[in-house]
Amino acid sequence: MNPKKDIRTAPAIFYDTDIIYRADTCEPLKTAARNHELVLNGFGRNCYPGTALPVRMLPELCLACVWDAKTNQNWGLETHRNEGLEIGYLTRGKLDFVVNESVYPLTSGHLTLTRPWQPHKVGNPSITASRMHWLILDVGVRRPNETWKWPDWLIFSPQDLSRFTEMLRYNEYPVWQGNAKVEECFENIALLTEEQEPERVHTRLKFYINSLLIELYELLQKKNIELDAHLASTRRSVEMFLAALPKHLNYPWTLNEMASHCNLGRSRFAHHCKLITNMTPAEYLNHCRIEMAQRIMKNYPDRTITDIAMHCGFDSSQYFATVFKRHTGKTPSSFRQK
């Protein structure tokens, strides 16, 4: 890594369900490389590992790297998100890949695909001996229902790129069997990342990334992929927001703010909330807050009612008592006594 070029900025931010998510920075991987626990070669942008890419060189490329771990590691990449389409390829060894709490045991030749900001985990819990390649391309997505914006240096025709985008956006399955051509592209990219001056391999890097994406497109076209447009729909944004809302109940939410976090108007957000929960946004928010309050009262009997009310996002203990009785049929005090 060339320290003169290693100028980093803050990770990308995803304005989504629970205020914000920040793109992963691969800190455990960086530490393992510094400690010589594995060999890491790569080109990275912002907070990603590897030799820093110049600002104007393939600006949508976040990361192109390979690690070579000869032994089992004592670290893993816990559940995280990346701002771009992430493509991984295992050439040697074994490695567990976790998406939506499902564990996929990777063996040599397996290809991984994760959509922008899709939570995933590498290692279960730790990385095993493996040679793993990664490529992350930022397609400009900061909310689940936004349109993907591919780099202008790709050589796809508009029709092919549209079809390729559909197969990636609406495809839920994260692990595929690769082939020799895909592996060759990844290994060619890996050879380029050994160069300490990325500008010297600019043309070849662009060529091999295009080649990889074309091979991936051809591979997916041969599969019988069941596409699910719901994965990138407006309703999906609301579902994700509502699923994460219980972690942020002490925030002073308003309907405007909830709708804004899903990039929707008030009425459209309320419509989807009603379809998903059979409650208005205010009703669902209070429902989550009362559920939390009940758990706290059961597990922490010494906490005062006022403290619990404030912790769960209520403005006053009186309003908390009113909402609590409406939901449970009991006052907070009688619930606690029982």
mmCIF file of C-alpha atoms in Angstrom:
data_model
loop_
_atom_site.group_PDB
_atom_site.id
_atom_site.type_symbol
_atom_site.label_atom_id
_atom_site.label_comp_id
_atom_site.label_asym_id
_atom_site.label_seq_id
_atom_site.Cartn_x
_atom_site.Cartn_y
_atom_site.Cartn_z
ATOM 1 C CA MET A 1 0.000 0.000 0.000
ATOM 2 C CA ASN A 2 1.367 3.425 -0.948
ATOM 3 C CA PRO A 3 0.915 5.774 2.060
ATOM 4 C CA LYS A 4 1.230 8.879 -0.117
ATOM 5 C CA LYS A 5 -1.905 7.911 -1.964
ATOM 6 C CA ASP A 6 -3.800 6.507 0.983
ATOM 7 C CA ILE A 7 -6.100 9.507 1.493
ATOM 8 C CA ARG A 8 -9.381 8.291 2.967
ATOM 9 C CA THR A 9 -12.747 9.881 3.538
ATOM 10 C CA ALA A 10 -15.777 8.903 5.594
ATOM 11 C CA PRO A 11 -17.747 5.821 4.517
ATOM 12 C CA ALA A 12 -20.856 6.226 2.392
ATOM 13 C CA ILE A 13 -24.185 6.746 4.173
ATOM 14 C CA PHE A 14 -27.480 4.999 3.440
ATOM 15 C CA TYR A 15 -30.567 7.001 4.472
ATOM 16 C CA ASP A 16 -32.855 4.148 5.280
ATOM 17 C CA THR A 17 -34.896 2.522 7.938
ATOM 18 C CA ASP A 18 -33.119 3.476 11.144
ATOM 19 C CA ILE A 19 -31.903 7.002 10.464
ATOM 20 C CA ILE A 20 -28.672 6.044 8.645
ATOM 21 C CA TYR A 21 -26.416 3.119 7.845
ATOM 22 C CA ARG A 22 -22.735 3.609 7.114
ATOM 23 C CA ALA A 23 -20.869 1.475 4.627
ATOM 24 C CA ASP A 24 -18.533 -1.102 6.100
ATOM 25 C CA THR A 25 -14.823 -0.249 6.356
ATOM 26 C CA CYS A 26 -13.446 -3.802 6.755
ATOM 27 C CA GLU A 27 -11.480 -2.923 9.884
ATOM 28 C CA PRO A 28 -10.860 -6.555 11.002
ATOM 29 C CA LEU A 29 -9.472 -7.349 7.544
ATOM 30 C CA LYS A 30 -7.196 -4.293 7.638
ATOM 31 C CA THR A 31 -5.919 -5.294 11.085
ATOM 32 C CA ALA A 32 -5.232 -8.871 9.985
ATOM 33 C CA ALA A 33 -3.281 -7.580 6.974
ATOM 34 C CA ARG A 34 -1.226 -5.189 9.137
ATOM 35 C CA ASN A 35 -0.447 -8.055 11.515
ATOM 36 C CA HIS A 36 0.609 -10.262 8.568
ATOM 37 C CA GLU A 37 -2.034 -12.850 9.415
ATOM 38 C CA LEU A 38 -2.904 -13.013 5.717
ATOM 39 C CA VAL A 39 -1.861 -11.455 2.413
ATOM 40 C CA LEU A 40 -4.104 -8.667 1.132
ATOM 41 C CA ASN A 41 -3.777 -6.956 -2.235
ATOM 42 C CA GLY A 42 -6.322 -4.471 -3.460
ATOM 43 C CA PHE A 43 -7.380 -1.109 -4.777
ATOM 44 C CA GLY A 44 -9.774 0.732 -2.480
ATOM 45 C CA ARG A 45 -11.640 3.998 -2.264
ATOM 46 C CA ASN A 46 -12.785 5.948 0.799
ATOM 47 C CA CYS A 47 -12.408 3.708 3.857
ATOM 48 C CA TYR A 48 -11.902 0.409 2.034
ATOM 49 C CA PRO A 49 -8.555 -1.406 2.288
ATOM 50 C CA GLY A 50 -5.837 -1.464 -0.348
ATOM 51 C CA THR A 51 -3.886 1.062 -2.382
ATOM 52 C CA ALA A 52 -6.026 4.191 -2.673
ATOM 53 C CA LEU A 53 -7.524 4.796 -6.104
ATOM 54 C CA PRO A 54 -7.085 8.258 -7.629
ATOM 55 C CA VAL A 55 -10.246 10.378 -7.428
ATOM 56 C CA ARG A 56 -10.958 10.384 -11.174
ATOM 57 C CA MET A 57 -9.998 6.777 -11.864
ATOM 58 C CA LEU A 58 -13.088 4.557 -12.187
ATOM 59 C CA PRO A 59 -14.898 6.639 -9.537
ATOM 60 C CA GLU A 60 -17.664 4.076 -8.998
ATOM 61 C CA LEU A 61 -15.170 1.339 -8.081
ATOM 62 C CA CYS A 62 -15.162 1.078 -4.270
ATOM 63 C CA LEU A 63 -13.023 -2.009 -3.873
ATOM 64 C CA ALA A 64 -11.184 -4.624 -5.894
ATOM 65 C CA CYS A 65 -9.187 -6.942 -3.653
ATOM 66 C CA VAL A 66 -8.136 -10.470 -2.819
ATOM 67 C CA TRP A 67 -7.120 -11.961 0.499
ATOM 68 C CA ASP A 68 -5.065 -15.106 0.869
ATOM 69 C CA ALA A 69 -5.372 -16.624 4.346
ATOM 70 C CA LYS A 70 -3.186 -19.702 4.708
ATOM 71 C CA THR A 71 -4.575 -20.495 8.160
ATOM 72 C CA ASN A 72 -7.854 -20.108 10.028
ATOM 73 C CA GLN A 73 -8.281 -16.590 11.397
ATOM 74 C CA ASN A 74 -9.496 -15.314 14.767
ATOM 75 C CA TRP A 75 -11.701 -12.610 13.208
ATOM 76 C CA GLY A 76 -14.700 -12.322 10.936
ATOM 77 C CA LEU A 77 -16.658 -9.597 9.168
ATOM 78 C CA GLU A 78 -19.754 -9.251 11.334
ATOM 79 C CA THR A 79 -23.077 -8.249 9.799
ATOM 80 C CA HIS A 80 -22.420 -5.216 7.629
ATOM 81 C CA ARG A 81 -23.543 -3.367 4.512
ATOM 82 C CA ASN A 82 -21.774 -1.984 1.461
ATOM 83 C CA GLU A 83 -22.927 0.919 -0.670
ATOM 84 C CA GLY A 84 -22.520 -0.957 -3.943
ATOM 85 C CA LEU A 85 -23.134 -4.222 -5.690
ATOM 86 C CA GLU A 86 -20.712 -6.673 -4.070
ATOM 87 C CA ILE A 87 -19.415 -9.648 -6.030
ATOM 88 C CA GLY A 88 -17.271 -12.241 -4.290
ATOM 89 C CA TYR A 89 -15.489 -15.339 -5.560
ATOM 90 C CA LEU A 90 -13.766 -18.107 -3.594
ATOM 91 C CA THR A 91 -10.896 -19.706 -5.496
ATOM 92 C CA ARG A 92 -9.451 -21.849 -2.692
ATOM 93 C CA GLY A 93 -10.445 -23.127 0.727
ATOM 94 C CA LYS A 94 -13.792 -22.904 2.521
ATOM 95 C CA LEU A 95 -15.684 -19.961 3.951
ATOM 96 C CA ASP A 96 -19.089 -19.366 5.561
ATOM 97 C CA PHE A 97 -21.200 -16.585 4.066
ATOM 98 C CA VAL A 98 -24.300 -15.459 5.977
ATOM 99 C CA VAL A 99 -27.272 -13.563 4.501
ATOM 100 C CA ASN A 100 -30.613 -13.063 6.286
ATOM 101 C CA GLU A 101 -29.443 -15.469 9.026
ATOM 102 C CA SER A 102 -28.991 -18.252 6.442
ATOM 103 C CA VAL A 103 -25.502 -19.751 6.364
ATOM 104 C CA TYR A 104 -24.040 -20.610 2.960
ATOM 105 C CA PRO A 105 -20.908 -22.794 3.223
ATOM 106 C CA LEU A 106 -18.754 -21.631 0.308
ATOM 107 C CA THR A 107 -16.285 -23.945 -1.397
ATOM 108 C CA SER A 108 -13.902 -23.191 -4.254
ATOM 109 C CA GLY A 109 -15.779 -21.938 -7.303
ATOM 110 C CA HIS A 110 -18.651 -20.320 -5.424
ATOM 111 C CA LEU A 111 -19.758 -16.826 -6.445
ATOM 112 C CA THR A 112 -21.544 -14.422 -4.080
ATOM 113 C CA LEU A 113 -23.835 -11.529 -4.994
ATOM 114 C CA THR A 114 -25.181 -8.964 -2.529
ATOM 115 C CA ARG A 115 -27.292 -5.982 -3.491
ATOM 116 C CA PRO A 116 -26.365 -2.467 -2.351
ATOM 117 C CA TRP A 117 -26.823 -2.141 1.423
ATOM 118 C CA GLN A 118 -28.004 -5.739 1.808
ATOM 119 C CA PRO A 119 -26.850 -6.944 5.264
ATOM 120 C CA HIS A 120 -24.480 -9.900 5.183
ATOM 121 C CA LYS A 121 -21.712 -11.509 7.191
ATOM 122 C CA VAL A 122 -18.452 -13.239 6.236
ATOM 123 C CA GLY A 123 -17.217 -15.971 8.572
ATOM 124 C CA ASN A 124 -19.327 -17.784 11.130
ATOM 125 C CA PRO A 125 -17.965 -16.457 13.331
ATOM 126 C CA SER A 126 -14.402 -16.468 11.992
ATOM 127 C CA ILE A 127 -12.697 -16.581 8.619
ATOM 128 C CA THR A 128 -11.261 -19.965 7.662
ATOM 129 C CA ALA A 129 -8.249 -20.591 5.445
ATOM 130 C CA SER A 130 -9.300 -19.203 2.069
ATOM 131 C CA ARG A 131 -8.421 -17.179 -1.017
ATOM 132 C CA MET A 132 -11.335 -14.813 -1.529
ATOM 133 C CA HIS A 133 -11.845 -12.090 -4.151
ATOM 134 C CA TRP A 134 -14.122 -9.057 -3.759
ATOM 135 C CA LEU A 135 -15.390 -6.380 -6.115
ATOM 136 C CA ILE A 136 -17.701 -3.551 -5.005
ATOM 137 C CA LEU A 137 -19.247 -1.148 -7.526
ATOM 138 C CA ASP A 138 -21.252 1.847 -6.309
ATOM 139 C CA VAL A 139 -24.445 2.112 -8.367
ATOM 140 C CA GLY A 140 -25.669 5.264 -6.639
ATOM 141 C CA VAL A 141 -28.294 3.638 -4.402
ATOM 142 C CA ARG A 142 -29.034 5.294 -1.072
ATOM 143 C CA ARG A 143 -32.552 3.869 -0.620
ATOM 144 C CA PRO A 144 -33.913 0.403 -1.607
ATOM 145 C CA ASN A 145 -36.290 1.712 -4.294
ATOM 146 C CA GLU A 146 -33.835 4.011 -6.064
ATOM 147 C CA THR A 147 -32.802 3.410 -9.669
ATOM 148 C CA TRP A 148 -29.363 1.902 -10.158
ATOM 149 C CA LYS A 149 -26.876 4.200 -11.935
ATOM 150 C CA TRP A 150 -24.146 2.187 -13.582
ATOM 151 C CA PRO A 151 -20.703 3.624 -14.439
ATOM 152 C CA ASP A 152 -20.505 5.206 -17.886
ATOM 153 C CA TRP A 153 -17.334 3.197 -18.585
ATOM 154 C CA LEU A 154 -19.231 -0.091 -18.865
ATOM 155 C CA ILE A 155 -19.573 -1.396 -22.433
ATOM 156 C CA PHE A 156 -23.021 -2.978 -22.086
ATOM 157 C CA SER A 157 -25.756 -2.071 -24.526
ATOM 158 C CA PRO A 158 -28.732 -0.306 -22.870
ATOM 159 C CA GLN A 159 -30.927 -3.374 -23.393
ATOM 160 C CA ASP A 160 -28.417 -5.803 -21.910
ATOM 161 C CA LEU A 161 -27.665 -3.491 -18.997
ATOM 162 C CA SER A 162 -31.373 -3.150 -18.223
ATOM 163 C CA ARG A 163 -31.815 -6.927 -18.204
ATOM 164 C CA PHE A 164 -28.641 -7.422 -16.141
ATOM 165 C CA THR A 165 -29.884 -4.879 -13.610
ATOM 166 C CA GLU A 166 -33.205 -6.705 -13.251
ATOM 167 C CA MET A 167 -31.448 -10.010 -12.613
ATOM 168 C CA LEU A 168 -29.320 -8.436 -9.879
ATOM 169 C CA ARG A 169 -31.920 -6.194 -8.211
ATOM 170 C CA TYR A 170 -34.746 -8.728 -8.109
ATOM 171 C CA ASN A 171 -32.696 -11.817 -7.331
ATOM 172 C CA GLU A 172 -32.865 -12.978 -3.714
ATOM 173 C CA TYR A 173 -30.396 -15.859 -3.928
ATOM 174 C CA PRO A 174 -26.901 -14.711 -2.863
ATOM 175 C CA VAL A 175 -24.686 -17.694 -3.800
ATOM 176 C CA TRP A 176 -24.084 -19.227 -7.223
ATOM 177 C CA GLN A 177 -21.722 -21.715 -8.799
ATOM 178 C CA GLY A 178 -19.151 -19.803 -10.820
ATOM 179 C CA ASN A 179 -17.124 -21.012 -13.786
ATOM 180 C CA ALA A 180 -13.601 -20.917 -15.191
ATOM 181 C CA LYS A 181 -14.162 -17.676 -17.117
ATOM 182 C CA VAL A 182 -15.413 -15.812 -14.040
ATOM 183 C CA GLU A 183 -12.467 -17.128 -12.029
ATOM 184 C CA GLU A 184 -10.021 -16.047 -14.723
ATOM 185 C CA CYS A 185 -11.403 -12.486 -14.627
ATOM 186 C CA PHE A 186 -11.035 -12.315 -10.851
ATOM 187 C CA GLU A 187 -7.469 -13.630 -10.976
ATOM 188 C CA ASN A 188 -6.558 -11.110 -13.687
ATOM 189 C CA ILE A 189 -7.900 -8.319 -11.491
ATOM 190 C CA ALA A 190 -5.981 -9.731 -8.518
ATOM 191 C CA LEU A 191 -2.722 -9.555 -10.486
ATOM 192 C CA LEU A 192 -3.351 -5.877 -11.260
ATOM 193 C CA THR A 193 -3.906 -5.031 -7.575
ATOM 194 C CA GLU A 194 -0.247 -5.873 -6.869
ATOM 195 C CA GLU A 195 0.656 -2.659 -8.724
ATOM 196 C CA GLN A 196 1.371 0.269 -6.392
ATOM 197 C CA GLU A 197 0.513 2.871 -9.057
ATOM 198 C CA PRO A 198 -3.115 2.187 -10.072
ATOM 199 C CA GLU A 199 -2.916 4.627 -13.020
ATOM 200 C CA ARG A 200 -0.504 2.259 -14.754
ATOM 201 C CA VAL A 201 -3.146 -0.483 -14.968
ATOM 202 C CA HIS A 202 -6.197 1.750 -15.467
ATOM 203 C CA THR A 203 -7.079 0.433 -18.936
ATOM 204 C CA ARG A 204 -6.579 -3.221 -18.092
ATOM 205 C CA LEU A 205 -8.521 -2.909 -14.824
ATOM 206 C CA LYS A 206 -11.472 -1.385 -16.662
ATOM 207 C CA PHE A 207 -11.259 -4.125 -19.298
ATOM 208 C CA TYR A 208 -11.221 -6.985 -16.777
ATOM 209 C CA ILE A 209 -14.089 -5.539 -14.729
ATOM 210 C CA ASN A 210 -16.158 -5.263 -17.916
ATOM 211 C CA SER A 211 -15.174 -8.813 -18.821
ATOM 212 C CA LEU A 212 -16.195 -10.061 -15.379
ATOM 213 C CA LEU A 213 -19.602 -8.377 -15.533
ATOM 214 C CA ILE A 214 -20.222 -9.744 -19.032
ATOM 215 C CA GLU A 215 -19.332 -13.265 -17.901
ATOM 216 C CA LEU A 216 -21.589 -12.832 -14.874
ATOM 217 C CA TYR A 217 -24.420 -11.641 -17.125
ATOM 218 C CA GLU A 218 -23.970 -14.664 -19.396
ATOM 219 C CA LEU A 219 -23.870 -17.011 -16.402
ATOM 220 C CA LEU A 220 -27.078 -15.628 -14.881
ATOM 221 C CA GLN A 221 -28.903 -15.735 -18.200
ATOM 222 C CA LYS A 222 -28.357 -19.488 -18.303
ATOM 223 C CA LYS A 223 -29.974 -19.899 -14.875
ATOM 224 C CA ASN A 224 -33.694 -20.058 -14.301
ATOM 225 C CA ILE A 225 -33.785 -17.072 -11.965
ATOM 226 C CA GLU A 226 -36.989 -16.287 -10.129
ATOM 227 C CA LEU A 227 -37.102 -12.492 -10.060
ATOM 228 C CA ASP A 228 -38.864 -10.598 -7.286
ATOM 229 C CA ALA A 229 -39.463 -6.917 -8.030
ATOM 230 C CA HIS A 230 -40.686 -6.494 -4.455
ATOM 231 C CA LEU A 231 -37.037 -6.435 -3.300
ATOM 232 C CA ALA A 232 -36.602 -2.940 -4.760
ATOM 233 C CA SER A 233 -40.131 -1.624 -4.314
ATOM 234 C CA THR A 234 -41.462 1.324 -2.363
ATOM 235 C CA ARG A 235 -43.273 -1.084 -0.062
ATOM 236 C CA ARG A 236 -39.940 -2.782 0.659
ATOM 237 C CA SER A 237 -38.561 0.559 1.903
ATOM 238 C CA VAL A 238 -41.472 0.906 4.326
ATOM 239 C CA GLU A 239 -41.150 -2.713 5.472
ATOM 240 C CA MET A 240 -37.473 -2.179 6.258
ATOM 241 C CA PHE A 241 -38.215 1.049 8.110
ATOM 242 C CA LEU A 242 -40.926 -0.550 10.237
ATOM 243 C CA ALA A 243 -38.734 -3.581 10.980
ATOM 244 C CA ALA A 244 -35.957 -1.354 12.331
ATOM 245 C CA LEU A 245 -38.210 1.143 14.120
ATOM 246 C CA PRO A 246 -38.215 -0.762 17.479
ATOM 247 C CA LYS A 247 -34.483 -0.011 17.803
ATOM 248 C CA HIS A 248 -35.096 3.737 17.711
ATOM 249 C CA LEU A 249 -38.247 4.327 19.721
ATOM 250 C CA ASN A 250 -36.855 7.119 21.888
ATOM 251 C CA TYR A 251 -36.494 9.350 18.826
ATOM 252 C CA PRO A 252 -39.292 11.986 18.594
ATOM 253 C CA TRP A 253 -40.811 10.595 15.403
ATOM 254 C CA THR A 254 -43.421 12.514 13.443
ATOM 255 C CA LEU A 255 -45.335 11.277 10.431
ATOM 256 C CA ASN A 256 -43.357 13.663 8.244
ATOM 257 C CA GLU A 257 -40.035 12.291 9.478
ATOM 258 C CA MET A 258 -41.067 8.663 9.115
ATOM 259 C CA ALA A 259 -42.247 9.290 5.562
ATOM 260 C CA SER A 260 -39.109 11.255 4.758
ATOM 261 C CA HIS A 261 -36.868 8.385 5.809
ATOM 262 C CA CYS A 262 -38.579 6.272 3.175
ATOM 263 C CA ASN A 263 -38.437 9.090 0.618
ATOM 264 C CA LEU A 264 -42.245 9.136 0.460
ATOM 265 C CA GLY A 265 -45.057 11.570 1.044
ATOM 266 C CA ARG A 266 -47.153 11.334 4.195
ATOM 267 C CA SER A 267 -50.203 9.734 2.591
ATOM 268 C CA ARG A 268 -48.184 7.215 0.569
ATOM 269 C CA PHE A 269 -46.175 6.163 3.620
ATOM 270 C CA ALA A 270 -49.345 5.852 5.717
ATOM 271 C CA HIS A 271 -50.954 3.755 2.961
ATOM 272 C CA HIS A 272 -48.098 1.225 2.949
ATOM 273 C CA CYS A 273 -47.900 1.191 6.752
ATOM 274 C CA LYS A 274 -51.591 0.314 6.951
ATOM 275 C CA LEU A 275 -51.205 -2.487 4.388
ATOM 276 C CA ILE A 276 -48.221 -3.973 6.215
ATOM 277 C CA THR A 277 -49.314 -3.615 9.857
ATOM 278 C CA ASN A 278 -53.060 -2.890 9.729
ATOM 279 C CA MET A 279 -52.234 0.193 11.837
ATOM 280 C CA THR A 280 -51.664 3.848 11.143
ATOM 281 C CA PRO A 281 -48.054 5.017 11.572
ATOM 282 C CA ALA A 282 -48.906 6.601 14.955
ATOM 283 C CA GLU A 283 -50.661 3.427 16.122
ATOM 284 C CA TYR A 284 -47.755 1.236 15.070
ATOM 285 C CA LEU A 285 -45.230 3.544 16.747
ATOM 286 C CA ASN A 286 -47.181 3.424 20.015
ATOM 287 C CA HIS A 287 -47.601 -0.332 19.653
ATOM 288 C CA CYS A 288 -43.808 -0.756 19.443
ATOM 289 C CA ARG A 289 -43.245 1.604 22.357
ATOM 290 C CA ILE A 290 -45.705 -0.239 24.594
ATOM 291 C CA GLU A 291 -44.146 -3.584 23.671
ATOM 292 C CA MET A 292 -40.766 -2.226 24.736
ATOM 293 C CA ALA A 293 -42.186 -0.766 27.950
ATOM 294 C CA GLN A 294 -43.667 -4.135 28.899
ATOM 295 C CA ARG A 295 -40.317 -5.851 28.398
ATOM 296 C CA ILE A 296 -38.534 -3.265 30.521
ATOM 297 C CA MET A 297 -41.062 -3.532 33.355
ATOM 298 C CA LYS A 298 -40.717 -7.315 33.385
ATOM 299 C CA ASN A 299 -36.925 -7.345 33.303
ATOM 300 C CA TYR A 300 -36.065 -4.212 35.279
ATOM 301 C CA PRO A 301 -38.556 -3.849 38.139
ATOM 302 C CA ASP A 302 -36.551 -1.077 39.822
ATOM 303 C CA ARG A 303 -36.907 1.432 36.982
ATOM 304 C CA THR A 304 -39.521 4.126 37.552
ATOM 305 C CA ILE A 305 -42.573 4.529 35.344
ATOM 306 C CA THR A 306 -41.419 7.996 34.317
ATOM 307 C CA ASP A 307 -37.981 6.704 33.354
ATOM 308 C CA ILE A 308 -39.514 3.921 31.269
ATOM 309 C CA ALA A 309 -41.877 6.360 29.565
ATOM 310 C CA MET A 310 -39.022 8.663 28.583
ATOM 311 C CA HIS A 311 -36.847 5.746 27.445
ATOM 312 C CA CYS A 312 -39.602 4.508 25.133
ATOM 313 C CA GLY A 313 -40.150 7.907 23.543
ATOM 314 C CA PHE A 314 -43.194 9.244 25.379
ATOM 315 C CA ASP A 315 -43.297 12.943 26.236
ATOM 316 C CA SER A 316 -44.820 12.409 29.684
ATOM 317 C CA SER A 317 -45.685 9.657 32.115
ATOM 318 C CA GLN A 318 -49.359 10.723 31.958
ATOM 319 C CA TYR A 319 -49.572 10.206 28.194
ATOM 320 C CA PHE A 320 -47.636 6.964 28.542
ATOM 321 C CA ALA A 321 -50.182 5.713 31.109
ATOM 322 C CA THR A 322 -53.072 6.613 28.800
ATOM 323 C CA VAL A 323 -51.600 4.803 25.798
ATOM 324 C CA PHE A 324 -50.490 1.852 27.936
ATOM 325 C CA LYS A 325 -53.997 1.287 29.298
ATOM 326 C CA ARG A 326 -55.505 1.628 25.829
ATOM 327 C CA HIS A 327 -53.220 -1.150 24.568
ATOM 328 C CA THR A 328 -53.156 -3.514 27.542
ATOM 329 C CA GLY A 329 -56.293 -2.733 29.519
ATOM 330 C CA LYS A 330 -54.129 -2.070 32.604
ATOM 331 C CA THR A 331 -52.314 0.875 34.060
ATOM 332 C CA PRO A 332 -48.498 0.611 34.120
ATOM 333 C CA SER A 333 -48.579 0.198 37.898
ATOM 334 C CA SER A 334 -51.123 -2.638 37.872
ATOM 335 C CA PHE A 335 -49.249 -4.374 35.036
ATOM 336 C CA ARG A 336 -46.042 -4.226 37.046
ATOM 337 C CA GLN A 337 -47.722 -5.547 40.207
ATOM 338 C CA LYS A 338 -49.180 -8.482 38.335
#
